mmCIF file of C-alpha atoms in Angstrom:
data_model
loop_
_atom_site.group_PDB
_atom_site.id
_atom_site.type_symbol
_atom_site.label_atom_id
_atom_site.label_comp_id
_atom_site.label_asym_id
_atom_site.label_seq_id
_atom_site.Cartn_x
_atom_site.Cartn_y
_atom_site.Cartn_z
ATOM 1 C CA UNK A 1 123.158 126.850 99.994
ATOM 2 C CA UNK A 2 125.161 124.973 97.848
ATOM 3 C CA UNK A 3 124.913 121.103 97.176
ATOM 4 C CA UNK A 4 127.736 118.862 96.301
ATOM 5 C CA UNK A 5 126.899 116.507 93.252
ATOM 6 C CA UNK A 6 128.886 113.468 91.466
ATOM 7 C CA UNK A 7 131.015 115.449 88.785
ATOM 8 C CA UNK A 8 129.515 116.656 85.134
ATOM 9 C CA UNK A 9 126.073 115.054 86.142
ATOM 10 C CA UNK A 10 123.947 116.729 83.527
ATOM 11 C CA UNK A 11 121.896 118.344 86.135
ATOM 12 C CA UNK A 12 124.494 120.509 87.164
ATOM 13 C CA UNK A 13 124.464 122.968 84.369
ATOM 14 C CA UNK A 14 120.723 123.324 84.630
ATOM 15 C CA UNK A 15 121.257 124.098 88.546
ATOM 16 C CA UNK A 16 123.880 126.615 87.497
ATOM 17 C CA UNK A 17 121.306 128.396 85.474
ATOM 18 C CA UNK A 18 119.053 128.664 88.536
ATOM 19 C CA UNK A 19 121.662 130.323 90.399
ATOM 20 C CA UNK A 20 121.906 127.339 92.470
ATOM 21 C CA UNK A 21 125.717 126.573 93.317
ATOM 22 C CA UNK A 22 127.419 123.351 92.922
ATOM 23 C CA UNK A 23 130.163 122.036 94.416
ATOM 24 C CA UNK A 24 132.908 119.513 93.744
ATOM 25 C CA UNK A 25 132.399 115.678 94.529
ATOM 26 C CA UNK A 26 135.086 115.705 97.043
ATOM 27 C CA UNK A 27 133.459 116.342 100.134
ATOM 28 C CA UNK A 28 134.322 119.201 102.149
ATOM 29 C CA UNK A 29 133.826 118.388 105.725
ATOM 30 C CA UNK A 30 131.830 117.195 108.632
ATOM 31 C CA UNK A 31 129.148 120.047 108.184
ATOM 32 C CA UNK A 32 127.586 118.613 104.558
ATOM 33 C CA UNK A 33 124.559 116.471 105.208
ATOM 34 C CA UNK A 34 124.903 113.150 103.222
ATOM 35 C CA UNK A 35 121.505 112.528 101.445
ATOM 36 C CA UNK A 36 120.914 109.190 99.764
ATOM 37 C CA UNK A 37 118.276 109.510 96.469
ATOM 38 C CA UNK A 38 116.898 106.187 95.443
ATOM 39 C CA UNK A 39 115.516 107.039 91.829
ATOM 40 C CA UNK A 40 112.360 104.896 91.148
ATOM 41 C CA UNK A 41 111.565 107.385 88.160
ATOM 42 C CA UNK A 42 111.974 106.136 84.229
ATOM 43 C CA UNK A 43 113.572 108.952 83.853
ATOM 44 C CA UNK A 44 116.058 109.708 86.116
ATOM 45 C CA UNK A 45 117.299 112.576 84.660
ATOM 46 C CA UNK A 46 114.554 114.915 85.272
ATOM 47 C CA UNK A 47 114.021 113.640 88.794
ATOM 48 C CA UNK A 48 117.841 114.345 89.037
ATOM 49 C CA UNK A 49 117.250 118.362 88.665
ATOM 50 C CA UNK A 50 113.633 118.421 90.061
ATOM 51 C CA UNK A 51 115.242 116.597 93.729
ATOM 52 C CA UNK A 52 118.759 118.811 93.741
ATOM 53 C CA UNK A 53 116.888 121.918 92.741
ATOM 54 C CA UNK A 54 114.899 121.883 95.881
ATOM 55 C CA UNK A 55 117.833 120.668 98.100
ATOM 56 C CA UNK A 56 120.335 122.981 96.762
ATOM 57 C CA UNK A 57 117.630 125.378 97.886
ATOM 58 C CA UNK A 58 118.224 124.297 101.375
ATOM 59 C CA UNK A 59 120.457 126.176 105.107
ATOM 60 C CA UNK A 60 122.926 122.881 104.266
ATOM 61 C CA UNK A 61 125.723 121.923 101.994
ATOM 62 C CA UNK A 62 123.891 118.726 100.563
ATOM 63 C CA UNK A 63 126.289 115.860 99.774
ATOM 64 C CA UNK A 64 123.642 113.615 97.341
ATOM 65 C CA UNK A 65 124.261 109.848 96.016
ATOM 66 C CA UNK A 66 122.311 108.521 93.546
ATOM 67 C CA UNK A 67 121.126 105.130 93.577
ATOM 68 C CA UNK A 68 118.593 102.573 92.087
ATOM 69 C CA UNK A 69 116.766 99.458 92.101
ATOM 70 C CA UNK A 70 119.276 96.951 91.629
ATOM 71 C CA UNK A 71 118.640 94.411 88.753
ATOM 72 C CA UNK A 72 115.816 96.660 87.155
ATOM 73 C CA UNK A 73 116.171 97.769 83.697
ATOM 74 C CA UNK A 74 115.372 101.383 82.483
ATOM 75 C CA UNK A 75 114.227 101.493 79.552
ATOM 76 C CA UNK A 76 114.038 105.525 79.514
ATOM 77 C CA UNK A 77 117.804 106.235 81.085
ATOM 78 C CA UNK A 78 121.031 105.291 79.182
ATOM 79 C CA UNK A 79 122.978 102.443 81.158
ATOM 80 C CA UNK A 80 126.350 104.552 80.801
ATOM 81 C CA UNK A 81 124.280 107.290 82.648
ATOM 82 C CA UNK A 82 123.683 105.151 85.230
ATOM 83 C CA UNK A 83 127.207 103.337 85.309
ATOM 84 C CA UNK A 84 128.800 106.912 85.212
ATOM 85 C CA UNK A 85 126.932 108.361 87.980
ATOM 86 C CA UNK A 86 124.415 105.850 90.086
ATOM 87 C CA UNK A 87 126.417 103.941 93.359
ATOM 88 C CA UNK A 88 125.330 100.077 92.978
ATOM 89 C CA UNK A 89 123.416 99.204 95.686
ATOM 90 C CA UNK A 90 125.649 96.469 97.051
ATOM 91 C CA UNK A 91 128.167 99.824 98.011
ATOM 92 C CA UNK A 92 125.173 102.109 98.978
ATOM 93 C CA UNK A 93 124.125 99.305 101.638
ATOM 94 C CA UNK A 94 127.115 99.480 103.840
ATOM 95 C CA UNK A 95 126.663 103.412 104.100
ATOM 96 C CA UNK A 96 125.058 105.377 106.705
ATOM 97 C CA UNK A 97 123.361 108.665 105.322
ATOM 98 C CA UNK A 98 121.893 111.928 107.060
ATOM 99 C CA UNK A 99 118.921 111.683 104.959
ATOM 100 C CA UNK A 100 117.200 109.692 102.393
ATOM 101 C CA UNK A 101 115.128 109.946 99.516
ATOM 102 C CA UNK A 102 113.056 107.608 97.539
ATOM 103 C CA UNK A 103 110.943 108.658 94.903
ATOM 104 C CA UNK A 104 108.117 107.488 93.332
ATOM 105 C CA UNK A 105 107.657 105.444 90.277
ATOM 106 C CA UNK A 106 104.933 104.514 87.850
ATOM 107 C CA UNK A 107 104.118 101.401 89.239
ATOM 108 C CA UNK A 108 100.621 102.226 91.194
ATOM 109 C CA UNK A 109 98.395 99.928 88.976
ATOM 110 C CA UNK A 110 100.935 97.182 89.781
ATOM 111 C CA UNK A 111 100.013 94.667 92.748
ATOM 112 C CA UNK A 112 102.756 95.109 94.808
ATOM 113 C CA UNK A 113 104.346 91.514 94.572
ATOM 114 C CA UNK A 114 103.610 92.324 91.057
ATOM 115 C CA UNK A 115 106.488 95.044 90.792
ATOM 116 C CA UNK A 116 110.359 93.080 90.000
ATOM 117 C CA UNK A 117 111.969 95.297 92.442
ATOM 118 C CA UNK A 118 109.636 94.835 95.599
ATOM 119 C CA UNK A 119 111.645 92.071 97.690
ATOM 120 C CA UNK A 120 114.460 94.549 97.499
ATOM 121 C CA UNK A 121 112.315 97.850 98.275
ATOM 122 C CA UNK A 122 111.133 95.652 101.577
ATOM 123 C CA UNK A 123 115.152 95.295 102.306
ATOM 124 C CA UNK A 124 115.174 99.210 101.449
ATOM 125 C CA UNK A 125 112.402 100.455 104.222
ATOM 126 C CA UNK A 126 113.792 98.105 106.583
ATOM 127 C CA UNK A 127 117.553 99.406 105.883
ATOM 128 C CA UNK A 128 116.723 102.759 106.549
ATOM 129 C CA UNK A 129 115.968 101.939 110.053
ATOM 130 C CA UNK A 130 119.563 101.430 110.978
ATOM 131 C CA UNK A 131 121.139 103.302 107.675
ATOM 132 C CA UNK A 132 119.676 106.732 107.751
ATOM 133 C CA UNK A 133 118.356 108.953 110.401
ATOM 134 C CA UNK A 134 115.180 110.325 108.700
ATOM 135 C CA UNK A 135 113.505 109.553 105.250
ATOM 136 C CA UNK A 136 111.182 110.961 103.149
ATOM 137 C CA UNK A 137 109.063 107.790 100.912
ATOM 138 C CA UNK A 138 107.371 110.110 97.418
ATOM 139 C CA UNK A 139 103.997 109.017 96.426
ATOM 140 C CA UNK A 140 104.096 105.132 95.250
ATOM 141 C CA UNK A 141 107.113 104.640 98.062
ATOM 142 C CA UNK A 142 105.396 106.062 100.078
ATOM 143 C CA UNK A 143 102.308 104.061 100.147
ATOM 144 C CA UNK A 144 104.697 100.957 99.607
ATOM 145 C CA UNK A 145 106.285 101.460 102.868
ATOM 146 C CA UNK A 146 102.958 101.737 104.570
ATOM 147 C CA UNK A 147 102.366 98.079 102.741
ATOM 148 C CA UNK A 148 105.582 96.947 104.264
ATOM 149 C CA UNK A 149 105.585 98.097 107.893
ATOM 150 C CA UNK A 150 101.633 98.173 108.588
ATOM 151 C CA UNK A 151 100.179 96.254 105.786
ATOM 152 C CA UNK A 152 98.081 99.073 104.241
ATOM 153 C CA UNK A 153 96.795 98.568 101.198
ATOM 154 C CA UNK A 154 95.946 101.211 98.637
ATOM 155 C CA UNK A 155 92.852 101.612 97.706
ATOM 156 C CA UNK A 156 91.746 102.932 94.488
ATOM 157 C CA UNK A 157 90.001 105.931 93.749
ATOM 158 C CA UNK A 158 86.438 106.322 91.970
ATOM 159 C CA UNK A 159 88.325 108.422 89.462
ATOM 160 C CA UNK A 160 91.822 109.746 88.746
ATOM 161 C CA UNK A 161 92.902 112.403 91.195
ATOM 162 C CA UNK A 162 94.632 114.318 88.541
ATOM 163 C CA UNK A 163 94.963 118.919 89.143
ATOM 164 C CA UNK A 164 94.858 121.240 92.372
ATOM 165 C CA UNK A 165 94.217 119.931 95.168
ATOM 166 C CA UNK A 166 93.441 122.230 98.193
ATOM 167 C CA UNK A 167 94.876 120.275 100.961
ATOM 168 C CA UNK A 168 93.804 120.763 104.597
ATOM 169 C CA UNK A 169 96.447 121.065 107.956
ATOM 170 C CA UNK A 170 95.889 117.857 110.444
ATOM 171 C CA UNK A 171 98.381 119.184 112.759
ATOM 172 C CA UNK A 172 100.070 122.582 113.164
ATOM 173 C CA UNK A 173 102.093 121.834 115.922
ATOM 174 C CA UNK A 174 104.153 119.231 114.235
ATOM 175 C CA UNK A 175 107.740 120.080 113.164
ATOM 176 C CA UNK A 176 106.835 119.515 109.421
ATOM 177 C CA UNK A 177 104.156 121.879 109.418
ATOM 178 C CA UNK A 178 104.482 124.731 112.192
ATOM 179 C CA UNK A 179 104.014 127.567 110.083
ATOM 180 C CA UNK A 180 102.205 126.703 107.203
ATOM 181 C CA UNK A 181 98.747 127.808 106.187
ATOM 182 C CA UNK A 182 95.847 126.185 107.266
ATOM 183 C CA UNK A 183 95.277 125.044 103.763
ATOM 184 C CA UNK A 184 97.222 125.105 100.476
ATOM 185 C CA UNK A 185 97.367 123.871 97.343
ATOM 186 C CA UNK A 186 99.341 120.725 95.824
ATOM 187 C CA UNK A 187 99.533 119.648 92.370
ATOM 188 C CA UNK A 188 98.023 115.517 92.352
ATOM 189 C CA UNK A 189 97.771 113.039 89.639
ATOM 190 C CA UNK A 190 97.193 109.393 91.203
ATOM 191 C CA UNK A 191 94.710 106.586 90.726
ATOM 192 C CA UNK A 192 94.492 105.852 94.352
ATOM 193 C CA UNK A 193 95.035 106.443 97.763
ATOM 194 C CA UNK A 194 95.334 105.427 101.518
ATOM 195 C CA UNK A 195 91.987 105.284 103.459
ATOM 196 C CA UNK A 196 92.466 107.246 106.742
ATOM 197 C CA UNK A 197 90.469 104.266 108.268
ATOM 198 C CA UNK A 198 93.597 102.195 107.329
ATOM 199 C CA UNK A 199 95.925 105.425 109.221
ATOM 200 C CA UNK A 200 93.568 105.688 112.011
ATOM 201 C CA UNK A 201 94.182 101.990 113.370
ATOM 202 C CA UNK A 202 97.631 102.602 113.792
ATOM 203 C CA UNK A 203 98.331 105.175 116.445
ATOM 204 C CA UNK A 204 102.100 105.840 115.660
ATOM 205 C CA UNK A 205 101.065 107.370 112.458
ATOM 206 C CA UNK A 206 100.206 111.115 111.946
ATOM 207 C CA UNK A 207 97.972 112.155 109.047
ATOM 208 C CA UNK A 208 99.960 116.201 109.284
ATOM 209 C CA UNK A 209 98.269 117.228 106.295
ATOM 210 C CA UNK A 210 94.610 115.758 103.612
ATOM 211 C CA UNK A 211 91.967 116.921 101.088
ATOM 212 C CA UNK A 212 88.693 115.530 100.528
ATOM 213 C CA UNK A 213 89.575 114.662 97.361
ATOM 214 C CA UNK A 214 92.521 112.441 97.470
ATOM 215 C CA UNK A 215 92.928 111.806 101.087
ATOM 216 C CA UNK A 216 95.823 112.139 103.014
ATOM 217 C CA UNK A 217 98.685 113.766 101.664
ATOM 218 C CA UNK A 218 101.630 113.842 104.267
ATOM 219 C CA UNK A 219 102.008 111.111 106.980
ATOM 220 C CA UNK A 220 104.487 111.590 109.134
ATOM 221 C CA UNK A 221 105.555 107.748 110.723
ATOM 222 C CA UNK A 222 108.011 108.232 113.453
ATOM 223 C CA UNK A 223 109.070 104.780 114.752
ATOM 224 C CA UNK A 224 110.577 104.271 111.502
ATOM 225 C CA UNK A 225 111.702 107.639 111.152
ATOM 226 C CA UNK A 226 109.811 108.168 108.090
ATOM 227 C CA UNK A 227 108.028 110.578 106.226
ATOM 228 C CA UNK A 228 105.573 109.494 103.577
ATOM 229 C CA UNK A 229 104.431 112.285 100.900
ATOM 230 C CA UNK A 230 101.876 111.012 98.525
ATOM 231 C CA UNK A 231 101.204 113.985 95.911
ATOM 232 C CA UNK A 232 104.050 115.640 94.069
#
């Protein structure tokens, strides 16, 4: 299906090379799905194609904004990029979206408090409550949100996770994985991860999907109407 991007973002004309159809900015009705992206990455532009490649791939006509962490400065992403295509977050806040997504950034051997952007990631997870009816939190937002609503703590690993990771089904009857294979395999590279001792003492989250490696790789946390994914 087609997805509907801001115009002459860069990332259109490698989507048009995939075959993957683009529409104009100008929304076309009440049947596109509005999907908020909260880019975390240094460089924005690659997450850009990687994120609208696999939504464009979608059964919806996906009508994305682009935001970011207001106040932070990229060092890796031209400001005019940003200014050109990237809604400030002061308009983004008053919006309600379909879907969001925030990615994840290289900030894992950062204390949290430690990252410039956290007091307003903590307004993020809580916004999305009321703003958004499901989201989906990428590897370091993902274990960020865990810090915010459950005060889980990463914990590092003995060694980098870094390859192929076979990764091992919690729960096949669960809308995010009905139908999948028992196991798979998932590309990881992370210093840490989230004990499942840490998952276990909250019963309103669902580990769906692990390894013995890294530990869990898809929690699923539905009072917030959440989705963390912590290997990409």
């Amino acid at each position: 299906m087609p997805i509907r991007l801001p115009g002459e973002l860069p990332a259109i004309k490698a989507l048009h090379q995939e075959n993957i159809t683009v529409l104009p900015a100008q929304r076309s009705g009440l049947k596109d799905l509005r999907v908020l992206l909260v880019n975390l990455m240094p460089e924005k532009e690659t997450a850009e194609v990687q994120f609208s490649r696999l939504l464009g791939a979608g059964d919806h006509v996906v009508d994305l904004t682009l935001t970011h962490a207001p106040g932070h400065h990229s060092r890796t992403t031209a400001q005019e990029h940003l200014k050109r295509f990237y809604t400030p977050w002061r308009e983004v806040a008053h919006q309600h979206f379909d879907g969001m997504i925030v990615t994840g950034a290289p900030v894992e051997h950062l204390d949290y408090d430690q990252v410039d952007y956290w007091p307003w990631f903590e307004a993020l997870a809580s916004w999305s409550r009321s703003h958004t009816h499901n989201s989906l939190f990428v590897c370091w937002s993902g274990q960020a949100l865990l810090k915010h609503h459950y005060n889980i703590d990463k914990a590092d690993l003995e060694q980098k996770a870094f390859g192929i990771d076979q990764q091992e089904i919690a729960n096949q009857t669960h809308a995010l994985t009905r139908g999948l294979p028992k196991t798979f395999s998932v590309p990881v590279s992370r210093r840490s991860t989230i004990r499942n001792v840490d998952l276990q003492r909250q019963p309103g989250l669902k580990i769906l999907a692990r390894s013995d490696r890294s530990g869990a790789y898809i929690v699923d946390d539905p009072l917030n109407r959440a989705t963390c994914l912590f290997n990409h």
